[in-house]
Short mmCIF file of C-alpha atoms and ligand atoms in Angstrom, two decimals:
data_model
loop_
_atom_site.label_atom_id
_atom_site.label_comp_id
_atom_site.label_asym_id
_atom_site.label_seq_id
_atom_site.Cartn_x
_atom_site.Cartn_y
_atom_site.Cartn_z
CA MET A 1 0.11 0.09 0.14
CA HIS A 2 1.75 3.62 -0.79
CA THR A 3 0.98 5.32 2.33
CA GLY A 4 4.12 6.71 2.27
CA ALA A 5 3.41 6.94 5.79
CA GLY A 6 4.56 3.62 8.23
CA VAL A 7 1.48 3.28 9.70
CA ASP A 8 -0.48 0.70 9.44
CA LEU A 9 -4.26 2.61 8.83
CA ALA A 10 -6.44 -0.05 9.64
CA ALA A 11 -5.04 -0.54 13.11
CA VAL A 12 -5.42 2.99 13.69
CA ALA A 13 -8.44 3.73 12.04
CA GLY A 14 -10.63 0.89 12.78
CA ASP A 15 -13.42 -1.04 10.66
CA ALA A 16 -15.90 1.25 12.32
CA TRP A 17 -16.54 5.13 13.71
CA GLY A 18 -17.19 3.49 17.01
CA ALA A 19 -20.42 2.81 18.94
CA VAL A 20 -21.69 6.04 20.52
CA ALA A 21 -20.92 6.25 23.88
CA ALA A 22 -24.32 4.68 25.87
CA GLY A 23 -25.13 7.23 28.67
CA PRO A 24 -26.33 10.31 28.39
CA LEU A 25 -26.45 12.97 25.28
CA ALA A 26 -23.53 15.13 25.45
CA PRO A 27 -25.00 18.85 26.79
CA ALA A 28 -24.27 20.60 22.83
CA ASP A 29 -26.82 17.40 22.01
CA ARG A 30 -29.38 18.33 24.29
CA GLU A 31 -29.32 21.84 23.39
CA ARG A 32 -30.01 20.66 20.06
CA VAL A 33 -32.55 18.81 21.41
CA ALA A 34 -33.69 21.07 23.12
CA ARG A 35 -34.28 23.74 20.19
CA ARG A 36 -35.73 21.26 18.27
CA ASP A 37 -38.63 20.78 20.25
CA ARG A 38 -39.33 24.08 21.30
CA ALA A 39 -39.07 25.00 17.28
CA VAL A 40 -41.57 22.08 16.36
CA ARG A 41 -43.71 24.17 19.04
CA ALA A 42 -43.71 27.07 17.73
CA ALA A 43 -44.00 26.27 14.32
CA VAL A 44 -47.68 25.38 14.87
CA ALA A 45 -48.04 28.04 16.90
CA GLN A 46 -46.82 30.92 14.58
CA GLY A 47 -48.97 28.49 11.24
CA LEU A 48 -45.80 27.15 9.81
CA LEU A 49 -47.52 23.94 9.97
CA GLY A 50 -51.40 24.12 9.53
CA PRO A 51 -54.01 22.80 8.11
CA GLY A 52 -53.10 24.51 4.83
CA THR A 53 -49.39 23.62 4.65
CA PRO A 54 -49.70 20.34 6.56
CA VAL A 55 -45.64 19.91 5.45
CA ALA A 56 -42.45 22.01 6.22
CA GLY A 57 -38.45 21.58 6.79
CA LEU A 58 -36.61 23.54 9.77
CA LEU A 59 -33.29 23.72 10.16
CA ASP A 60 -31.32 24.92 13.60
CA VAL A 61 -29.21 27.73 12.36
CA THR A 62 -27.38 27.74 16.07
CA GLY A 63 -26.76 24.36 15.03
CA ILE A 64 -25.41 24.97 11.55
CA ARG A 65 -23.28 27.84 12.97
CA ASN A 66 -21.71 25.02 16.25
CA ALA A 67 -21.24 22.90 13.06
CA ALA A 68 -19.36 24.85 10.85
CA ALA A 69 -17.21 26.22 13.84
CA GLU A 70 -16.69 22.82 15.47
CA LEU A 71 -14.90 21.98 11.28
CA ARG A 72 -12.75 24.86 11.49
CA ALA A 73 -11.71 23.97 14.66
CA ALA A 74 -10.83 20.63 14.51
CA PHE A 75 -8.55 21.40 11.43
CA GLU A 76 -6.69 24.40 13.12
CA ALA A 77 -5.99 22.06 16.50
CA VAL A 78 -4.22 19.73 14.13
CA LEU A 79 -2.82 21.47 11.53
CA PRO A 80 0.32 23.64 12.00
CA PRO A 81 -0.55 27.20 12.06
CA GLY A 82 -1.13 29.49 8.60
CA THR A 83 -1.46 25.83 7.26
CA PRO A 84 -3.96 27.21 4.21
CA VAL A 85 -7.06 25.16 4.43
CA LEU A 86 -10.76 25.99 2.72
CA HIS A 87 -13.83 24.17 4.07
CA ALA A 88 -15.89 23.99 0.74
CA PHE A 89 -19.90 23.01 1.61
CA ALA A 90 -21.16 20.26 -0.67
CA VAL A 91 -23.23 22.40 -1.82
CA LYS A 92 -25.69 19.36 -3.01
CA ALA A 93 -26.51 18.33 0.62
CA SER A 94 -28.80 21.10 0.99
CA PRO A 95 -28.85 23.37 -2.15
CA LEU A 96 -30.44 26.70 -0.08
CA VAL A 97 -28.98 30.07 -1.05
CA PRO A 98 -29.62 31.39 2.39
CA VAL A 99 -28.30 27.80 3.98
CA VAL A 100 -24.95 28.34 1.89
CA ARG A 101 -24.64 32.13 2.37
CA LEU A 102 -24.83 31.44 6.42
CA LEU A 103 -21.85 28.94 6.17
CA ARG A 104 -20.26 31.61 4.39
CA ALA A 105 -20.60 33.71 6.92
CA ALA A 106 -19.32 30.81 9.13
CA GLY A 107 -16.37 30.30 7.27
CA ILE A 108 -16.89 27.72 4.95
CA GLY A 109 -16.57 27.78 1.11
CA ALA A 110 -19.28 25.99 -1.44
CA GLU A 111 -18.24 23.05 -3.71
CA VAL A 112 -21.10 22.44 -6.39
CA ALA A 113 -21.07 20.10 -9.06
CA SER A 114 -23.34 21.94 -12.13
CA ALA A 115 -24.18 24.87 -12.89
CA GLY A 116 -26.81 25.42 -11.36
CA GLU A 117 -24.97 24.64 -7.85
CA LEU A 118 -22.32 27.12 -9.29
CA ALA A 119 -25.20 29.33 -9.73
CA LEU A 120 -26.47 29.37 -6.11
CA ALA A 121 -23.23 29.87 -4.16
CA ARG A 122 -22.63 32.98 -6.37
CA ALA A 123 -26.47 33.81 -5.35
CA ALA A 124 -24.62 32.96 -1.50
CA GLY A 125 -21.97 35.49 -2.93
CA VAL A 126 -19.22 33.27 -2.06
CA PRO A 127 -16.35 34.09 -4.13
CA PRO A 128 -14.49 32.11 -6.57
CA GLU A 129 -11.42 31.99 -4.76
CA ARG A 130 -13.17 29.93 -2.11
CA THR A 131 -15.47 27.70 -4.63
CA VAL A 132 -14.54 24.32 -6.31
CA LEU A 133 -16.92 22.79 -8.88
CA ASP A 134 -15.83 18.66 -9.53
CA SER A 135 -19.15 17.02 -11.52
CA PRO A 136 -18.23 14.41 -13.01
CA ALA A 137 -19.96 15.56 -16.21
CA LYS A 138 -18.31 19.13 -16.45
CA THR A 139 -19.73 21.16 -20.64
CA PRO A 140 -17.15 22.64 -22.65
CA ALA A 141 -19.22 25.87 -21.54
CA GLU A 142 -18.99 25.16 -17.71
CA LEU A 143 -14.98 24.88 -17.62
CA ARG A 144 -14.75 28.01 -19.77
CA GLU A 145 -16.55 29.90 -16.86
CA ALA A 146 -15.36 28.81 -13.91
CA LEU A 147 -11.58 28.99 -15.23
CA ALA A 148 -12.83 32.26 -16.46
CA MET A 149 -14.00 33.11 -12.92
CA GLY A 150 -10.94 31.79 -11.10
CA ILE A 151 -12.73 28.68 -9.63
CA ALA A 152 -10.79 25.39 -8.57
CA VAL A 153 -11.29 22.68 -11.19
CA ASN A 154 -10.64 18.32 -10.27
CA ALA A 155 -10.24 17.49 -13.77
CA ASP A 156 -12.44 13.62 -13.61
CA ASN A 157 -10.72 12.02 -16.76
CA PRO A 158 -8.07 12.56 -19.53
CA GLN A 159 -10.95 13.49 -21.63
CA GLU A 160 -11.98 16.88 -19.35
CA LEU A 161 -8.38 17.12 -18.61
CA ALA A 162 -7.55 17.38 -22.70
CA ARG A 163 -10.71 20.02 -22.37
CA ILE A 164 -8.71 21.98 -19.96
CA ASP A 165 -5.10 22.06 -21.76
CA ALA A 166 -6.86 23.79 -24.68
CA LEU A 167 -8.51 26.56 -22.21
CA VAL A 168 -5.26 26.94 -20.52
CA ARG A 169 -3.33 27.70 -23.53
CA SER A 170 -6.23 30.16 -24.92
CA ALA A 171 -6.50 32.35 -21.68
CA PRO A 172 -4.79 32.93 -19.01
CA THR A 173 -6.36 31.21 -15.52
CA ARG A 174 -6.23 31.80 -12.02
CA SER A 175 -8.08 28.69 -10.94
CA PRO A 176 -5.67 26.28 -9.29
CA LEU A 177 -6.41 22.74 -10.69
CA GLY A 178 -6.22 19.42 -10.04
CA VAL A 179 -7.67 16.12 -11.31
CA ARG A 180 -9.45 13.70 -8.97
CA VAL A 181 -8.52 10.19 -8.37
CA ASN A 182 -10.48 6.91 -7.23
CA PRO A 183 -8.15 5.21 -5.06
CA GLN A 184 -9.81 1.66 -5.41
CA VAL A 185 -9.64 1.17 -2.30
CA GLY A 186 -13.16 -0.48 -1.95
CA GLY A 187 -16.69 0.03 -1.31
CA GLY A 188 -18.94 0.90 2.39
CA SER A 189 -22.30 0.09 3.33
CA ILE A 190 -24.35 1.21 0.81
CA GLY A 191 -23.18 0.92 -2.65
CA ALA A 192 -24.46 3.93 -4.41
CA LEU A 193 -22.75 6.08 -1.89
CA SER A 194 -19.17 4.11 -2.63
CA THR A 195 -17.51 6.31 -4.82
CA ALA A 196 -14.15 4.12 -4.62
CA THR A 197 -15.22 0.48 -5.61
CA THR A 198 -12.96 -1.07 -8.82
CA THR A 199 -15.33 0.53 -10.54
CA SER A 200 -17.26 3.31 -9.68
CA LYS A 201 -17.91 6.08 -12.22
CA PHE A 202 -16.02 8.74 -10.49
CA GLY A 203 -12.20 10.30 -11.25
CA VAL A 204 -9.36 8.43 -13.09
CA ALA A 205 -8.88 4.77 -11.04
CA LEU A 206 -5.77 4.46 -9.19
CA ARG A 207 -5.23 0.54 -10.20
CA ASP A 208 -6.15 0.60 -13.12
CA ALA A 209 -2.98 -0.50 -15.69
CA GLY A 210 -1.29 2.10 -16.91
CA ALA A 211 -2.72 4.69 -14.35
CA ARG A 212 -0.68 5.27 -12.36
CA GLU A 213 1.96 6.07 -14.76
CA TRP A 214 -0.10 7.86 -16.63
CA LEU A 215 -0.68 10.24 -13.69
CA LEU A 216 2.64 10.99 -13.75
CA ARG A 217 3.02 11.85 -16.94
CA ALA A 218 0.19 14.27 -17.31
CA TYR A 219 1.77 16.33 -14.01
CA ALA A 220 4.99 16.03 -15.33
CA GLU A 221 3.95 17.83 -18.45
CA ARG A 222 2.23 20.80 -16.73
CA PRO A 223 3.55 22.63 -14.53
CA TRP A 224 -0.23 24.18 -13.71
CA LEU A 225 -1.52 21.05 -11.87
CA THR A 226 -1.33 21.57 -8.78
CA ARG A 227 -3.77 19.75 -6.60
CA LEU A 228 -5.25 15.92 -6.52
CA HIS A 229 -8.37 15.51 -5.19
CA ALA A 230 -10.72 11.94 -3.85
CA HIS A 231 -13.79 12.00 -2.04
CA VAL A 232 -13.71 8.51 -0.82
CA GLY A 233 -17.43 7.98 0.00
CA SER A 234 -20.46 9.03 2.22
CA GLN A 235 -22.41 7.73 4.56
CA GLY A 236 -21.78 3.84 4.98
CA ILE A 237 -17.83 4.10 4.87
CA PRO A 238 -15.46 2.59 7.37
CA PRO A 239 -12.69 5.56 8.92
CA ALA A 240 -9.75 2.60 8.15
CA LEU A 241 -11.07 2.64 4.28
CA MET A 242 -11.16 6.81 4.35
CA VAL A 243 -7.82 7.06 5.55
CA ARG A 244 -6.47 4.27 3.47
CA GLY A 245 -7.79 6.50 0.23
CA LEU A 246 -6.49 9.40 1.31
CA GLY A 247 -2.87 8.15 2.06
CA GLU A 248 -3.31 6.79 -1.76
CA VAL A 249 -3.65 10.40 -2.75
CA TYR A 250 -1.00 11.46 0.18
CA ALA A 251 1.67 9.17 -1.23
CA LEU A 252 0.49 9.81 -5.41
CA ALA A 253 1.65 13.50 -4.31
CA GLU A 254 4.92 13.03 -2.60
CA GLU A 255 5.77 10.66 -5.81
CA ILE A 256 4.63 13.47 -8.31
CA ASN A 257 6.39 16.39 -6.60
CA ARG A 258 9.59 13.94 -6.20
CA ARG A 259 9.51 13.16 -9.93
CA ALA A 260 8.72 16.69 -10.53
CA GLY A 261 11.53 17.47 -7.90
CA ARG A 262 9.55 20.67 -6.66
CA ARG A 263 6.49 21.43 -4.49
CA GLN A 264 4.59 20.75 -7.56
CA VAL A 265 1.21 19.76 -5.86
CA ASP A 266 0.65 22.08 -3.22
CA THR A 267 -3.62 21.74 -2.11
CA LEU A 268 -4.84 17.90 -1.60
CA ASP A 269 -8.46 17.88 -1.90
CA ILE A 270 -10.11 15.35 0.51
CA GLY A 271 -13.45 15.58 -0.08
CA GLY A 272 -16.14 14.55 2.13
CA GLY A 273 -18.24 12.36 3.37
CA LEU A 274 -17.75 12.01 7.37
CA PRO A 275 -21.09 9.66 8.28
CA VAL A 276 -24.09 10.66 10.82
CA ASP A 277 -25.20 9.17 13.30
CA PHE A 278 -29.25 8.64 12.25
CA GLY A 279 -30.29 5.98 15.17
CA SER A 280 -29.45 8.55 18.08
CA ASP A 281 -29.33 12.95 18.71
CA ALA A 282 -25.26 12.14 19.17
CA SER A 283 -23.35 14.28 17.02
CA ALA A 284 -20.88 11.04 16.43
CA PRO A 285 -18.15 11.22 15.00
CA THR A 286 -16.85 14.55 15.06
CA TYR A 287 -14.82 16.63 12.97
CA ALA A 288 -11.68 16.15 15.81
CA ARG A 289 -12.18 12.68 15.66
CA TYR A 290 -11.70 12.61 12.39
CA ALA A 291 -9.06 15.35 11.91
CA ARG A 292 -6.88 13.57 14.90
CA LEU A 293 -7.80 9.94 12.74
CA LEU A 294 -5.85 11.60 9.82
CA ALA A 295 -3.09 13.05 11.30
CA GLU A 296 -2.27 9.81 12.90
CA ALA A 297 -2.91 7.78 9.91
CA VAL A 298 -0.94 9.87 7.28
CA PRO A 299 0.78 12.32 9.54
CA GLY A 300 2.21 13.84 5.61
CA LEU A 301 -1.17 14.71 5.06
CA MET A 302 -1.18 16.98 7.99
CA ASP A 303 2.01 18.82 8.53
CA GLY A 304 1.91 21.66 7.20
CA ARG A 305 3.76 20.77 3.81
CA TYR A 306 0.11 20.68 1.82
CA GLY A 307 -3.02 23.29 1.49
CA LEU A 308 -6.17 21.49 2.33
CA VAL A 309 -9.53 21.63 0.49
CA THR A 310 -12.20 19.70 2.52
CA GLU A 311 -16.19 18.70 0.90
CA PHE A 312 -18.15 18.29 4.33
CA GLY A 313 -21.59 17.68 3.10
CA ARG A 314 -23.95 15.60 5.19
CA SER A 315 -21.89 16.63 8.12
CA LEU A 316 -22.63 19.93 8.59
CA LEU A 317 -26.19 19.51 8.08
CA ALA A 318 -28.26 16.42 8.34
CA LYS A 319 -28.52 17.03 12.43
CA HIS A 320 -29.73 20.69 12.30
CA GLY A 321 -32.62 19.87 9.86
CA THR A 322 -35.87 18.60 11.35
CA LEU A 323 -38.99 17.42 8.84
CA VAL A 324 -42.32 18.10 10.27
CA ALA A 325 -45.75 17.07 8.99
CA ARG A 326 -49.15 16.69 10.33
CA VAL A 327 -51.57 13.35 10.63
CA GLU A 328 -54.01 13.49 8.19
CA TYR A 329 -55.86 10.46 9.17
CA THR A 330 -55.64 6.94 11.14
CA LYS A 331 -56.36 4.08 10.40
CA ALA A 332 -55.61 0.03 10.50
CA ALA A 333 -54.99 -2.17 8.22
CA GLY A 334 -54.60 -6.05 8.72
CA GLY A 335 -53.92 -5.37 12.45
CA ARG A 336 -51.62 -2.21 11.64
CA ALA A 337 -52.37 1.40 13.30
CA VAL A 338 -51.14 3.51 10.02
CA ALA A 339 -50.96 7.32 10.55
CA VAL A 340 -51.42 9.16 7.30
CA THR A 341 -49.49 11.86 7.24
CA HIS A 342 -47.98 14.82 4.53
CA ALA A 343 -44.26 13.72 4.37
CA GLY A 344 -43.96 11.16 2.30
CA VAL A 345 -41.48 10.34 -0.89
CA GLN A 346 -41.86 13.70 -2.11
CA VAL A 347 -39.38 15.13 1.19
CA ALA A 348 -37.58 11.65 2.10
CA THR A 349 -37.06 10.23 -1.28
CA ARG A 350 -33.94 7.98 -0.49
CA THR A 351 -35.71 6.52 2.74
CA VAL A 352 -39.02 5.83 1.06
CA TYR A 353 -37.11 3.95 -1.78
CA ALA A 354 -34.38 2.76 -0.03
CA PRO A 355 -35.98 2.36 3.86
CA HIS A 356 -32.86 0.07 5.10
CA ALA A 357 -30.03 1.94 3.72
CA TRP A 358 -31.66 5.46 5.06
CA PRO A 359 -34.17 4.74 8.33
CA LEU A 360 -34.70 7.93 9.85
CA ARG A 361 -36.30 8.28 13.50
CA ILE A 362 -39.70 9.51 14.39
CA ALA A 363 -41.16 11.58 17.19
CA ALA A 364 -44.66 12.57 18.22
CA TYR A 365 -46.13 15.58 18.69
CA ASP A 366 -49.42 16.22 19.63
CA ALA A 367 -51.79 18.90 17.76
CA GLU A 368 -49.69 22.23 19.82
CA GLY A 369 -46.58 20.53 18.90
CA ARG A 370 -45.83 19.56 22.42
CA PRO A 371 -43.90 15.62 22.11
CA LYS A 372 -46.84 13.30 22.95
CA GLU A 373 -46.59 10.87 25.85
CA GLY A 374 -48.49 7.50 26.03
CA PRO A 375 -47.65 4.27 25.84
CA PRO A 376 -45.77 2.72 22.64
CA VAL A 377 -48.62 1.16 19.51
CA VAL A 378 -46.81 -0.42 16.73
CA GLN A 379 -48.20 1.97 13.50
CA ASP A 380 -46.80 2.88 9.98
CA VAL A 381 -45.92 6.21 9.29
CA ALA A 382 -47.25 6.94 5.78
CA GLY A 383 -47.34 9.83 3.38
CA PRO A 384 -49.77 11.15 1.23
CA ALA A 385 -48.45 9.70 -2.02
CA CYS A 386 -49.92 7.27 -4.34
CA PHE A 387 -47.93 3.44 -4.32
CA ALA A 388 -48.08 1.20 -1.52
CA GLY A 389 -44.18 2.31 -0.21
CA ASP A 390 -44.55 5.73 0.32
CA LEU A 391 -43.76 5.18 3.91
CA LEU A 392 -42.01 7.32 6.17
CA ALA A 393 -41.46 4.33 8.91
CA GLU A 394 -42.81 1.12 9.13
CA GLY A 395 -43.85 -0.98 12.03
CA ARG A 396 -42.77 1.94 14.75
CA PRO A 397 -43.38 1.95 18.62
CA LEU A 398 -44.73 5.17 19.09
CA PRO A 399 -47.63 7.17 20.95
CA GLU A 400 -50.85 6.25 19.26
CA LEU A 401 -51.31 9.18 16.50
CA ALA A 402 -54.31 11.04 15.78
CA PRO A 403 -55.52 13.14 13.40
CA GLY A 404 -53.97 16.67 13.85
CA ASP A 405 -51.04 15.45 15.37
CA VAL A 406 -47.58 15.73 14.42
CA VAL A 407 -44.81 13.96 13.76
CA ALA A 408 -40.97 15.00 12.79
CA ALA A 409 -38.33 13.28 11.33
CA PRO A 410 -34.98 14.77 12.84
CA ASP A 411 -32.09 14.57 10.50
CA THR A 412 -33.00 14.89 7.89
CA GLY A 413 -31.58 18.20 7.39
CA ALA A 414 -29.18 17.00 4.54
CA TYR A 415 -29.82 15.02 1.07
CA SER A 416 -33.75 14.88 2.07
CA PHE A 417 -36.29 17.95 2.87
CA ALA A 418 -34.91 20.36 0.44
CA HIS A 419 -34.36 17.85 -2.42
CA HIS A 420 -38.27 17.99 -3.92
CA TYR A 421 -39.03 14.82 -5.31
CA ALA A 422 -41.96 16.27 -7.38
CA TYR A 423 -44.32 12.43 -7.28
CA ASN A 424 -48.05 13.08 -7.39
CA SER A 425 -47.45 16.79 -8.21
CA LEU A 426 -46.88 17.42 -4.40
CA PRO A 427 -45.80 20.72 -3.88
CA ARG A 428 -41.36 21.53 -3.20
CA VAL A 429 -41.89 22.55 0.87
CA GLY A 430 -41.33 25.56 2.59
CA VAL A 431 -38.04 25.72 4.22
CA TYR A 432 -37.67 27.98 7.45
CA GLY A 433 -35.11 28.53 9.80
CA TYR A 434 -34.81 29.06 13.63
CA VAL A 435 -33.45 30.40 16.24
CA ALA A 436 -34.76 28.73 19.89
CA GLU A 437 -33.90 31.03 22.52
CA ASP A 438 -34.58 29.57 26.20
CA GLY A 439 -38.86 29.67 26.76
CA ALA A 440 -41.73 28.88 24.72
CA ASP A 441 -42.39 31.71 22.54
CA GLY A 442 -38.43 32.92 22.46
CA VAL A 443 -38.47 31.17 18.85
CA ARG A 444 -37.92 33.54 15.57
CA PHE A 445 -38.31 31.67 11.91
CA ALA A 446 -36.81 33.10 8.83
CA THR A 447 -37.91 31.29 5.65
CA VAL A 448 -35.49 30.26 3.91
CA ARG A 449 -37.66 28.59 0.67
CA GLU A 450 -41.33 29.47 0.19
CA PRO A 451 -44.23 26.67 -0.10
CA GLN A 452 -44.23 26.08 -3.66
CA THR A 453 -47.77 27.00 -5.07
CA VAL A 454 -50.48 24.82 -7.38
CA ARG A 455 -49.73 28.06 -9.73
CA GLU A 456 -46.25 27.12 -9.72
CA ILE A 457 -46.50 23.44 -10.41
CA VAL A 458 -49.16 23.80 -13.43
CA ALA A 459 -46.19 26.11 -14.45
CA GLU A 460 -43.37 24.15 -14.50
CA SER A 461 -45.39 21.21 -15.90
CA GLY A 462 -46.23 22.34 -19.33
CA GLY A 463 -49.19 25.05 -18.21
CA ALA A 464 -48.21 27.81 -20.86
CA HIS A 465 -48.23 25.03 -23.47
CA ALA A 466 -51.27 23.27 -22.69
CA SER A 467 -52.00 23.03 -26.67
CA ALA A 468 -48.43 21.84 -27.35
CA LEU A 469 -49.85 18.75 -28.27
CA THR A 470 -52.98 18.59 -29.37
CA HIS A 471 -51.64 21.27 -32.02
CA LEU A 472 -48.72 18.85 -33.69
C1 PLP B 501 -21.25 14.60 -1.99
C2 PLP B 501 -20.04 14.95 -2.45
C3 PLP B 501 -19.30 15.34 -1.14
C4 PLP B 501 -19.77 15.85 -0.11
O1 PLP B 501 -20.06 14.14 0.93
P1 PLP B 501 -21.23 14.28 2.29
O2 PLP B 501 -21.09 12.64 2.65
O3 PLP B 501 -22.15 14.73 2.02
O4 PLP B 501 -20.13 15.31 3.36
C5 PLP B 501 -18.29 16.00 -1.25
N1 PLP B 501 -17.42 15.34 -2.31
C6 PLP B 501 -17.70 15.11 -3.54
C7 PLP B 501 -17.27 15.41 -5.00
C8 PLP B 501 -19.00 14.58 -3.61
O5 PLP B 501 -19.36 14.25 -4.43
#
């Protein structure tokens, strides 16, 4: 293994992020839960959630700020002072302009993977020098725009690098440029999110025949290639695999620099992928743990000789979002209690289509948004869409739900309610940020995204072209 570090990575990192310590939650986690409870109550009291708008997404602004601060502190604690670091938020995790702006204000940049995400980052005021473009299918126009703006670009493959060659020849650019590699260290527990398998579609497959030589030559011929990029995977990747993948990237950078006789590669982009504990309210693993793990397992990566770019998404946002929905009806079928709510496939697409990979916890609240008490009854929490699998949770013991009650799914701040899925022409849900001071009425909300109107649904469904087909 090319770690160049002389460290047994598997022994250092282990194959599990570690069970969350049993016992009481950490104070910061308890405070987040308390803010969430107050926000659910206030969302009902202030009419954000009600009969007319029976589903919404809530974002904990304090929690997001804390996560950004923890990320920065974690790397500052292990890197020598003055090491250049750009923490770029993976915009795909929460593609909402006010969220990207909030993170920008907290010192976080943006990682974008489409023209749309780049436009969101720009609308949020993220400057080009704090933006990284990584999409696997960049068009010539997107590449030209990125290089004209000075945005960092990681080339995915040799054909893309050839396009960049032509652009670099035709006009000078300030863009830091690199190549994404797939260290091919293997997959995690969720196949669809494992980016470092042998046949993954991302980057240059490092262990394929001839690939390493090709990369070494590509860098030797292009003195302007100064970065290397890898994103080893997202949720479900064990720590040993993450550090092994990044160890490979570090070793490649060392080899390129040895051959060049200078520090040609000056920055390593280590991607995101820190998992989130969807099974409890604990924030684990922490950024601090991950940064220490990297420093221990791949010391050369963290000794200040390389600048770093990180691209965390889920771990910055997931714990700080809560999906809330009203129970419309309750019924029984085949002996199973079913609560029919307004949150289903349109707001929790991954959970509905892959419930075993993406289980969500459910919290029950009464019609006033107070935590609901009562003996547990096994219930299905169903969504509003017209297919049988549209379930937010199946067979969960919860206090018996009644029409008008509220169900909440915590940990939905990333890749969930911000990612509308237009099944059954269900509207995009409103998203609101909150700050919750102590006391029930101390909750202030700001609109992040308006709920979609029925008129807007018609417009985006070809309403302006109603006769297009009958007149053809
Ligand atoms: C999705 C993605 C990320 C973010 O992954 P998380 O698991 O949300 O941290 C970072 N970089 C790249 C290239 C990605 O595709």
